PDB file of C-alpha atoms in Angstrom:
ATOM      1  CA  UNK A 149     -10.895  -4.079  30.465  1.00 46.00           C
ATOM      2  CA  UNK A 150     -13.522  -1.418  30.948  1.00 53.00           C
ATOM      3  CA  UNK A 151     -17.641  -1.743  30.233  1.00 40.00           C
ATOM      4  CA  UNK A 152     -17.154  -0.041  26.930  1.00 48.00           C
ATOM      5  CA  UNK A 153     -14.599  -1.938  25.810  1.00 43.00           C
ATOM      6  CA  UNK A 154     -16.544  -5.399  25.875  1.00 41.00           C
ATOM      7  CA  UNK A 155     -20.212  -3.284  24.604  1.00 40.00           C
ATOM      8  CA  UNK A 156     -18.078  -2.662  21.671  1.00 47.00           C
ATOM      9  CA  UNK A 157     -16.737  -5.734  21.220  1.00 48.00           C
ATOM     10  CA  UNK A 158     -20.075  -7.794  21.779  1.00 42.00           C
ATOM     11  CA  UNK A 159     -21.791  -5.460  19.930  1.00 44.00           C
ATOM     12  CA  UNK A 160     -19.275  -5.732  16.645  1.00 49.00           C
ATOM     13  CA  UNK A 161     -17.871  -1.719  17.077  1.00 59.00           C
ATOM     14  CA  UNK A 162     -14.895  -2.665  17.381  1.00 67.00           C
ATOM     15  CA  UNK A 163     -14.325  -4.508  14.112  1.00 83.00           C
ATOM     16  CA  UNK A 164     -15.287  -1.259  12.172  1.00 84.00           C
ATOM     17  CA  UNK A 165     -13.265   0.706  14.343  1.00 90.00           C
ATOM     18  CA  UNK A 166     -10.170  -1.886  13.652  1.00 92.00           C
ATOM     19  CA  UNK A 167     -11.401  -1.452   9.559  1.00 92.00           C
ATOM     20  CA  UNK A 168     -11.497   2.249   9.855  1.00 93.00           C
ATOM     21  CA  UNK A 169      -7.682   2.351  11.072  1.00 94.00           C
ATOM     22  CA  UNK A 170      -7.017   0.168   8.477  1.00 94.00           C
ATOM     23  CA  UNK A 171      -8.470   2.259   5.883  1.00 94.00           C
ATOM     24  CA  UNK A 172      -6.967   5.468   7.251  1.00 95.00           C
ATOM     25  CA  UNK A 173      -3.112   3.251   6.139  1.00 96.00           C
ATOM     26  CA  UNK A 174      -4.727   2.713   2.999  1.00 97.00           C
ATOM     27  CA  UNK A 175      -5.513   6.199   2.571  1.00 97.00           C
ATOM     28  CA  UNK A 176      -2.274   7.248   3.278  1.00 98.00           C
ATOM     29  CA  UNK A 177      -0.679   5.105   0.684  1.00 98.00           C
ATOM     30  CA  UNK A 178      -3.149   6.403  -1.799  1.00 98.00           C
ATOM     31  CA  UNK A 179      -2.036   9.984  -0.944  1.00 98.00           C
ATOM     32  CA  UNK A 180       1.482   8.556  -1.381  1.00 98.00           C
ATOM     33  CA  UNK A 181       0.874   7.790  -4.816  1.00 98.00           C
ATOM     34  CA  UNK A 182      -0.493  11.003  -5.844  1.00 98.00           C
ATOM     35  CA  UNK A 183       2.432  12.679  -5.067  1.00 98.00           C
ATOM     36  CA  UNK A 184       4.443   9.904  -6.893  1.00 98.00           C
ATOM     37  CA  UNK A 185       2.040  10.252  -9.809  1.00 98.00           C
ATOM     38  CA  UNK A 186       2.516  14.964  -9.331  1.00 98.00           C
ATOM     39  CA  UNK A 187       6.433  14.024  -9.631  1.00 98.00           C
ATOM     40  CA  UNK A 188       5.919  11.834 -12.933  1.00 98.00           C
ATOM     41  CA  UNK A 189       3.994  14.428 -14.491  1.00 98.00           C
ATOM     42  CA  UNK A 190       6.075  16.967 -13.884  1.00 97.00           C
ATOM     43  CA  UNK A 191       3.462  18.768 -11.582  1.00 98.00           C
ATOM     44  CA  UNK A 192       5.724  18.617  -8.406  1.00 98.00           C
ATOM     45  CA  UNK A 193       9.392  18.689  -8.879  1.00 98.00           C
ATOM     46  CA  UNK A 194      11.228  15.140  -6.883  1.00 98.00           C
ATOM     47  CA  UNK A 195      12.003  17.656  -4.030  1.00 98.00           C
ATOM     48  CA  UNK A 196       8.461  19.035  -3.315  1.00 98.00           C
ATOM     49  CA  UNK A 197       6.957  15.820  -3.544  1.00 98.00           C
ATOM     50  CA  UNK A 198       9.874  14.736  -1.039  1.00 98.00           C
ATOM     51  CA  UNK A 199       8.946  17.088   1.082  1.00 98.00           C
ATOM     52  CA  UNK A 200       5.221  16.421   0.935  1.00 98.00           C
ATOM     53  CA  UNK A 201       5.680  12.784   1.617  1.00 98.00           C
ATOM     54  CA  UNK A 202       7.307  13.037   5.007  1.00 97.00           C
ATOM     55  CA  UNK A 203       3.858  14.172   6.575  1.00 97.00           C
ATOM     56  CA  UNK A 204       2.186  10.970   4.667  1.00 98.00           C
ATOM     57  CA  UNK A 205       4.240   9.222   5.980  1.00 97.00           C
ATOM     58  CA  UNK A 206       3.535  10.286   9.307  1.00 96.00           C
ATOM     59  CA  UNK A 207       0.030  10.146   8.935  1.00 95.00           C
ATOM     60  CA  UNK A 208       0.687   6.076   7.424  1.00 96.00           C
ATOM     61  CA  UNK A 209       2.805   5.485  10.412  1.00 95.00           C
ATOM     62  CA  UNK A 210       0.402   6.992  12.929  1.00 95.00           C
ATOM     63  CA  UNK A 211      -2.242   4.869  11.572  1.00 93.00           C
ATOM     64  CA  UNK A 212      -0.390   1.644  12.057  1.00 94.00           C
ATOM     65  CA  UNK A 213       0.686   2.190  15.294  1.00 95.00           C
ATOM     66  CA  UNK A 214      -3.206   2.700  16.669  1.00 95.00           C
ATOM     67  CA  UNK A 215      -4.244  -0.015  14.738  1.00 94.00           C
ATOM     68  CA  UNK A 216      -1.164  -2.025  16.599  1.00 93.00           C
ATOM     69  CA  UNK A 217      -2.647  -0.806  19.997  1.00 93.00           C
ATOM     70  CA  UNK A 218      -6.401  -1.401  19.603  1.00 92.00           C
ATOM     71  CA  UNK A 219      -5.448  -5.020  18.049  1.00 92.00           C
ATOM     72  CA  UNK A 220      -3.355  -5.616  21.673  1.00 89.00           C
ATOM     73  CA  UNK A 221      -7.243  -4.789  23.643  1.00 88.00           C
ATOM     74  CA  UNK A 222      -9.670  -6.270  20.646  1.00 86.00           C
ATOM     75  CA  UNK A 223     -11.436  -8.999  22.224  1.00 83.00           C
ATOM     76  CA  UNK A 224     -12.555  -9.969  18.486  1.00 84.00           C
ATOM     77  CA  UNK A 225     -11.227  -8.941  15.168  1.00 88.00           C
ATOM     78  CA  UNK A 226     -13.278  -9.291  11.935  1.00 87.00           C
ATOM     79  CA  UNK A 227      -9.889 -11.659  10.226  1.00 86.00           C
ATOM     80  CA  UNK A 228      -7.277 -13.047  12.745  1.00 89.00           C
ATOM     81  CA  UNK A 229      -5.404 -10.497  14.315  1.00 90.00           C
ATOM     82  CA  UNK A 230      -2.204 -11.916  13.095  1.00 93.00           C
ATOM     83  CA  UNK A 231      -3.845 -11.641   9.480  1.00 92.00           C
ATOM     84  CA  UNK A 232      -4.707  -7.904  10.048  1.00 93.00           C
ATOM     85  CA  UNK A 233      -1.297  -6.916  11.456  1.00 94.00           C
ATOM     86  CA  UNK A 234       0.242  -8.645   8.624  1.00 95.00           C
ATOM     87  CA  UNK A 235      -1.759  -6.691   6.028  1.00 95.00           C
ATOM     88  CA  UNK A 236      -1.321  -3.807   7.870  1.00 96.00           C
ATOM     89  CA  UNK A 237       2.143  -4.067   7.997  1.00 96.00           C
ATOM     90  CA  UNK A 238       2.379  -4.960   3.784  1.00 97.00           C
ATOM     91  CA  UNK A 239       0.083  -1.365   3.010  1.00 97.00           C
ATOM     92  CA  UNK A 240       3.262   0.012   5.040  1.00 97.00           C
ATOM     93  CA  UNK A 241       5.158  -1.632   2.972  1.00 98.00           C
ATOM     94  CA  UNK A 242       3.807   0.171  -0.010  1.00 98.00           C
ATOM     95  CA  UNK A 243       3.726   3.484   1.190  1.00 98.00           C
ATOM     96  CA  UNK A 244       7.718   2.798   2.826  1.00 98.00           C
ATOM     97  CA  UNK A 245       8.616   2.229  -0.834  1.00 98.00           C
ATOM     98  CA  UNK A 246       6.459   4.986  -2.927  1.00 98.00           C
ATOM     99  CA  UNK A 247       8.067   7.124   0.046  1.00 98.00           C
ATOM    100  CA  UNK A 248      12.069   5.432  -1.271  1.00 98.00           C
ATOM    101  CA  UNK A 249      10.631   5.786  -4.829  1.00 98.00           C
ATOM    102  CA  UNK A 250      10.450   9.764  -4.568  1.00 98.00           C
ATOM    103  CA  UNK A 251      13.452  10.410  -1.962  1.00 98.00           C
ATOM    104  CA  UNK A 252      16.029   8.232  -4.776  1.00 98.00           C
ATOM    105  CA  UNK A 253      14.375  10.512  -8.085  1.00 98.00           C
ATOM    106  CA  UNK A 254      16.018  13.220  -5.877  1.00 98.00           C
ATOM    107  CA  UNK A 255      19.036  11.684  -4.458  1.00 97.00           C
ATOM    108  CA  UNK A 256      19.445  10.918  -8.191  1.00 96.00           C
ATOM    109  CA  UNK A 257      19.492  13.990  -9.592  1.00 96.00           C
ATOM    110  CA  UNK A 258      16.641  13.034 -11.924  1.00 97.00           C
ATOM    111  CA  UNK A 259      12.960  14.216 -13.124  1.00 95.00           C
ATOM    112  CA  UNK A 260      10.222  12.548 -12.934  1.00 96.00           C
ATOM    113  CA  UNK A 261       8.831   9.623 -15.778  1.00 97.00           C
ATOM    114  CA  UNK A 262       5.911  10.394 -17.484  1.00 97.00           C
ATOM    115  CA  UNK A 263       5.659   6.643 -18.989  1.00 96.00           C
ATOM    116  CA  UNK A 264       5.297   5.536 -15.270  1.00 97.00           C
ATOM    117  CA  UNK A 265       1.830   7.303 -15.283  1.00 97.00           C
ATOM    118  CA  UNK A 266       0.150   4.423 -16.322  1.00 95.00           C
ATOM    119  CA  UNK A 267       1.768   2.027 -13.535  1.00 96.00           C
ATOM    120  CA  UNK A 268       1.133   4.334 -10.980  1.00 97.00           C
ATOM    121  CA  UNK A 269      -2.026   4.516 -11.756  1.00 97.00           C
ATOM    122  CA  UNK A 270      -2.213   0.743 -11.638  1.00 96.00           C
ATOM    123  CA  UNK A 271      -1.114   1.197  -7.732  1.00 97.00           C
ATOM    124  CA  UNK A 272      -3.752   3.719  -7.027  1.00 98.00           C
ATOM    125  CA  UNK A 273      -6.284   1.775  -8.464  1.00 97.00           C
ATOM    126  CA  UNK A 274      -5.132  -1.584  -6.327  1.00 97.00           C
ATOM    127  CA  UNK A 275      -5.103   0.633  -3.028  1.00 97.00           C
ATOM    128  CA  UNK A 276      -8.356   2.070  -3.794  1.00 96.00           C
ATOM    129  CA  UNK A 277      -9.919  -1.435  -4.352  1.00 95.00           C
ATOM    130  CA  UNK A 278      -8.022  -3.063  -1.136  1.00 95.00           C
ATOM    131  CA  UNK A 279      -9.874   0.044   0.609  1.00 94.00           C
ATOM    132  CA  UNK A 280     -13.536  -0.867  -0.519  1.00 91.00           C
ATOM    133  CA  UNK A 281     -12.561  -4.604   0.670  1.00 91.00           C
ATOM    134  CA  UNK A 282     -11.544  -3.342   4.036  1.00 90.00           C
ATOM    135  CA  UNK A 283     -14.785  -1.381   3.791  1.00 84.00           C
ATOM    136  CA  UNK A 284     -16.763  -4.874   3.219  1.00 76.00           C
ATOM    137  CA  UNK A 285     -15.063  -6.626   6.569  1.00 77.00           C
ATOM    138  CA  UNK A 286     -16.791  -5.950   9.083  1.00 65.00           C
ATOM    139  CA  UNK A 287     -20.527  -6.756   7.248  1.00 65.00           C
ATOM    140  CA  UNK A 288     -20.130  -6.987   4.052  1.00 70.00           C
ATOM    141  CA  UNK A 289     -17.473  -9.825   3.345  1.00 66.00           C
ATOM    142  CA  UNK A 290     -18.992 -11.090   0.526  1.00 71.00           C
ATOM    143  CA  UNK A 291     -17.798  -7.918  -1.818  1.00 75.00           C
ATOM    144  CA  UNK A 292     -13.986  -8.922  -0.578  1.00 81.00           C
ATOM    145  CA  UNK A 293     -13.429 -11.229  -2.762  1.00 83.00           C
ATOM    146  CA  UNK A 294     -14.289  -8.928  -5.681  1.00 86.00           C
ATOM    147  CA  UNK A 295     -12.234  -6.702  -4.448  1.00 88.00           C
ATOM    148  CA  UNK A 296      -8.348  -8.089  -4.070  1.00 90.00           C
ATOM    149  CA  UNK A 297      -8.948  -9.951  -7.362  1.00 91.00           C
ATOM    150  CA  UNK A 298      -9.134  -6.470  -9.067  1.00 93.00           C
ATOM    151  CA  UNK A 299      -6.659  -5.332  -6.780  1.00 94.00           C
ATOM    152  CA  UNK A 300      -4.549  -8.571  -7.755  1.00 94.00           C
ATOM    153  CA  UNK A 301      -4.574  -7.168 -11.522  1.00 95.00           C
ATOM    154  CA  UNK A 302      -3.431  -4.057 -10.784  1.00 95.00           C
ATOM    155  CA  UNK A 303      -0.626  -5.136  -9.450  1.00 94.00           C
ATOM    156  CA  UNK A 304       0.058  -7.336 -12.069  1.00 95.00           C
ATOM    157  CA  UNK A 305       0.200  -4.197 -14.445  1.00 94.00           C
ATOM    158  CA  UNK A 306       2.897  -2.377 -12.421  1.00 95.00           C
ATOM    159  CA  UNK A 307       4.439  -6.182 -12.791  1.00 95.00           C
ATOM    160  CA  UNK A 308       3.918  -5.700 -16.529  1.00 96.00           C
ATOM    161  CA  UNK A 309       5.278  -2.009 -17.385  1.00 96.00           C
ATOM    162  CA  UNK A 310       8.170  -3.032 -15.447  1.00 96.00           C
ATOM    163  CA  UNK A 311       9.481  -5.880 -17.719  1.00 96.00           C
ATOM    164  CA  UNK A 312       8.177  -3.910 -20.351  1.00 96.00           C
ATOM    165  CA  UNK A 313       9.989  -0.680 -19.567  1.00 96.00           C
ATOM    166  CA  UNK A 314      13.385  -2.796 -18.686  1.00 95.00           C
ATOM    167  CA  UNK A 315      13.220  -4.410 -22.136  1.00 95.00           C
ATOM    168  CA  UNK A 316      12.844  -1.126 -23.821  1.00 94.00           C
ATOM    169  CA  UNK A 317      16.007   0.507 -21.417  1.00 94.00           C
ATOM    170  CA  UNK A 318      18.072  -2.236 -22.294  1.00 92.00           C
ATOM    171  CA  UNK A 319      17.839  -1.719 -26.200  1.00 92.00           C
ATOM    172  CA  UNK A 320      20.022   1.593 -25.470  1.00 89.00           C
ATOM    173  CA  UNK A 321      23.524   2.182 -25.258  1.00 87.00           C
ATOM    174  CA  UNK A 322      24.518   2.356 -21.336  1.00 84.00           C
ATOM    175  CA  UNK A 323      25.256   5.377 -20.026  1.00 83.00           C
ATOM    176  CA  UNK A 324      24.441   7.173 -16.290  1.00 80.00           C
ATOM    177  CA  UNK A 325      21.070   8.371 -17.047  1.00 91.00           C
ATOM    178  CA  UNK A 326      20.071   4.336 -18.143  1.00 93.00           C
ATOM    179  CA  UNK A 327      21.554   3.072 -14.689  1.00 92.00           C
ATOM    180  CA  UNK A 328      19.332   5.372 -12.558  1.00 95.00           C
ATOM    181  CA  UNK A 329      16.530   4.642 -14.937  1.00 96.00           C
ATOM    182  CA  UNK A 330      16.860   1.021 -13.644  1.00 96.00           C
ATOM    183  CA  UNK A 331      17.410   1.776  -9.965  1.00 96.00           C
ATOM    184  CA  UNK A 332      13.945   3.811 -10.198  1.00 97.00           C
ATOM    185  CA  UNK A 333      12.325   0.986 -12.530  1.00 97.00           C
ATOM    186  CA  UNK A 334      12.858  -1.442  -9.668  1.00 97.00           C
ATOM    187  CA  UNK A 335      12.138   0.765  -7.058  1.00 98.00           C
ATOM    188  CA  UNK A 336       8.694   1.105  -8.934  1.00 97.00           C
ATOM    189  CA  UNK A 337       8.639  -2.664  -9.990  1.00 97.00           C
ATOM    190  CA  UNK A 338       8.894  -3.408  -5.942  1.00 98.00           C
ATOM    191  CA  UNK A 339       5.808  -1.050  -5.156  1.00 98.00           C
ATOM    192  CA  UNK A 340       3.818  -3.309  -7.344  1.00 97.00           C
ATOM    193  CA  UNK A 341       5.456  -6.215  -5.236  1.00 97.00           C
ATOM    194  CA  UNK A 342       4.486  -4.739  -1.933  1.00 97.00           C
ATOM    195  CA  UNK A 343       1.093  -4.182  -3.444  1.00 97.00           C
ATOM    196  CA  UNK A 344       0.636  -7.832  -4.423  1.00 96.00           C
ATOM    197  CA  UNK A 345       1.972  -9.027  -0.869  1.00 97.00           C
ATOM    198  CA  UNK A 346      -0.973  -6.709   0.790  1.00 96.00           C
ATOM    199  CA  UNK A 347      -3.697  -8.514  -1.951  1.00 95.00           C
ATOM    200  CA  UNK A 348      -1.894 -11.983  -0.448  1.00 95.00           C
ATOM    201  CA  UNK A 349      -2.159 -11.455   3.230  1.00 94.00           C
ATOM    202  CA  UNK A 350      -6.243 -10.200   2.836  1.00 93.00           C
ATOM    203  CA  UNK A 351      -7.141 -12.896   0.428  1.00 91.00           C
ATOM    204  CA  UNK A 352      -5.160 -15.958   2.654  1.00 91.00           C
ATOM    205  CA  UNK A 353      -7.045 -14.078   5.842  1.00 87.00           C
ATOM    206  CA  UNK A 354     -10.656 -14.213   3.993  1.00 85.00           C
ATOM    207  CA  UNK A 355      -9.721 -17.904   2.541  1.00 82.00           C
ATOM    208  CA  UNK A 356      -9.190 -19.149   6.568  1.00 81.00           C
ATOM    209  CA  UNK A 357     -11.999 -17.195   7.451  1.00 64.00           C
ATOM    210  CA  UNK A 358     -14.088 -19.272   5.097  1.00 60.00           C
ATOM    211  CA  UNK A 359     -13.094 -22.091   7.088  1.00 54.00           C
TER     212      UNK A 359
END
């Protein structure tokens, strides 16, 4: 282990260079969303935003695996290292599925869902609130808690147009179009899932850090 390496670790660089990576996933999966949010609206058709998502999801993955190296040389980690790695690895989760919520609109044939707007937006909003928490780890961990509780609530709205969305799907007759409809409605339902594990793994890491 060189000179710098312990400096930055005595000195507490290294925990906002470990938060930075983090936020750079987080980012990503933000990014993610937009283009998930461009399909719904009709601004980008399922296979441009397709496209576009391969290189955010390069950019996710990238971050992940330098996060994954610097955590194997950390001396000290602002939450467990297991707890960071498992966050880390549920904001993957996220962006894995916004990335399977695009490529299936356009294995599907179909267009993109304005009435999703509003529980995409509920994703982008929980992303950009687990981002300020990451923010607040290294020095500011009071504001964390703050944080994944309104993060917490957005995913409960994705949870929320979900059922409500399936309810109204399953008052019509049954045909193709309804069957992909609910393929994409769970697809969507799971990002909200995902989200809610990420909100799980920071708040259980900031509850033992308590401790």
């Amino acid at each position: 282990m060189t000179l710098r390496r312990i400096v930055d670790d005595l000195t507490g660089r290294s925990h906002h260079q470990l938060t930075d990576l983090i936020a750079s996933q987080l980012d990503a999966a933000i990014e993610g969303v937009g283009l998930a949010s461009a399909m719904a609206d009709g601004t980008l058709t399922p296979a441009e935003a397709r496209g576009a998502m391969v290189e955010v999801e390069h950019r996710g993955d990238t971050g992940r695996a330098r996060l994954v190296a610097e955590l194997a040389v950390a001396l000290t980690t602002p939450i467990d290292r297991e707890d960071l790695y498992r966050f880390s690895r549920c904001v993957d989760d996220v962006l894995d599925n916004l990335r399977d919520l695009v490529r299936e609109t356009d294995l599907y044939g179909a267009e993109g869902e304005p009435a999703d707007l509003p529980a995409l937006a509920g994703v982008a909003e929980g992303l950009a609130a687990l981002r300020g928490a990451v923010r607040g780890l290294a020095d500011r961990p009071g504001e964390v808690d703050a944080a994944t509780s309104a993060a917490r609530k957005s995913a409960g709205q994705v949870r929320r147009h979900y059922q409500l969305a399936m309810a109204e799907l399953l008052r019509q007759d049954v045909g193709s179009d309804t069957l992909t409809r609910r393929e994409l409605l769970r697809r969507l339902d799971v990002v909200g899932l995902r989200l809610g594990e990420s909100v799980a793994a920071l708040s259980d890491a900031m509850l033992k850090r308590s401790h």
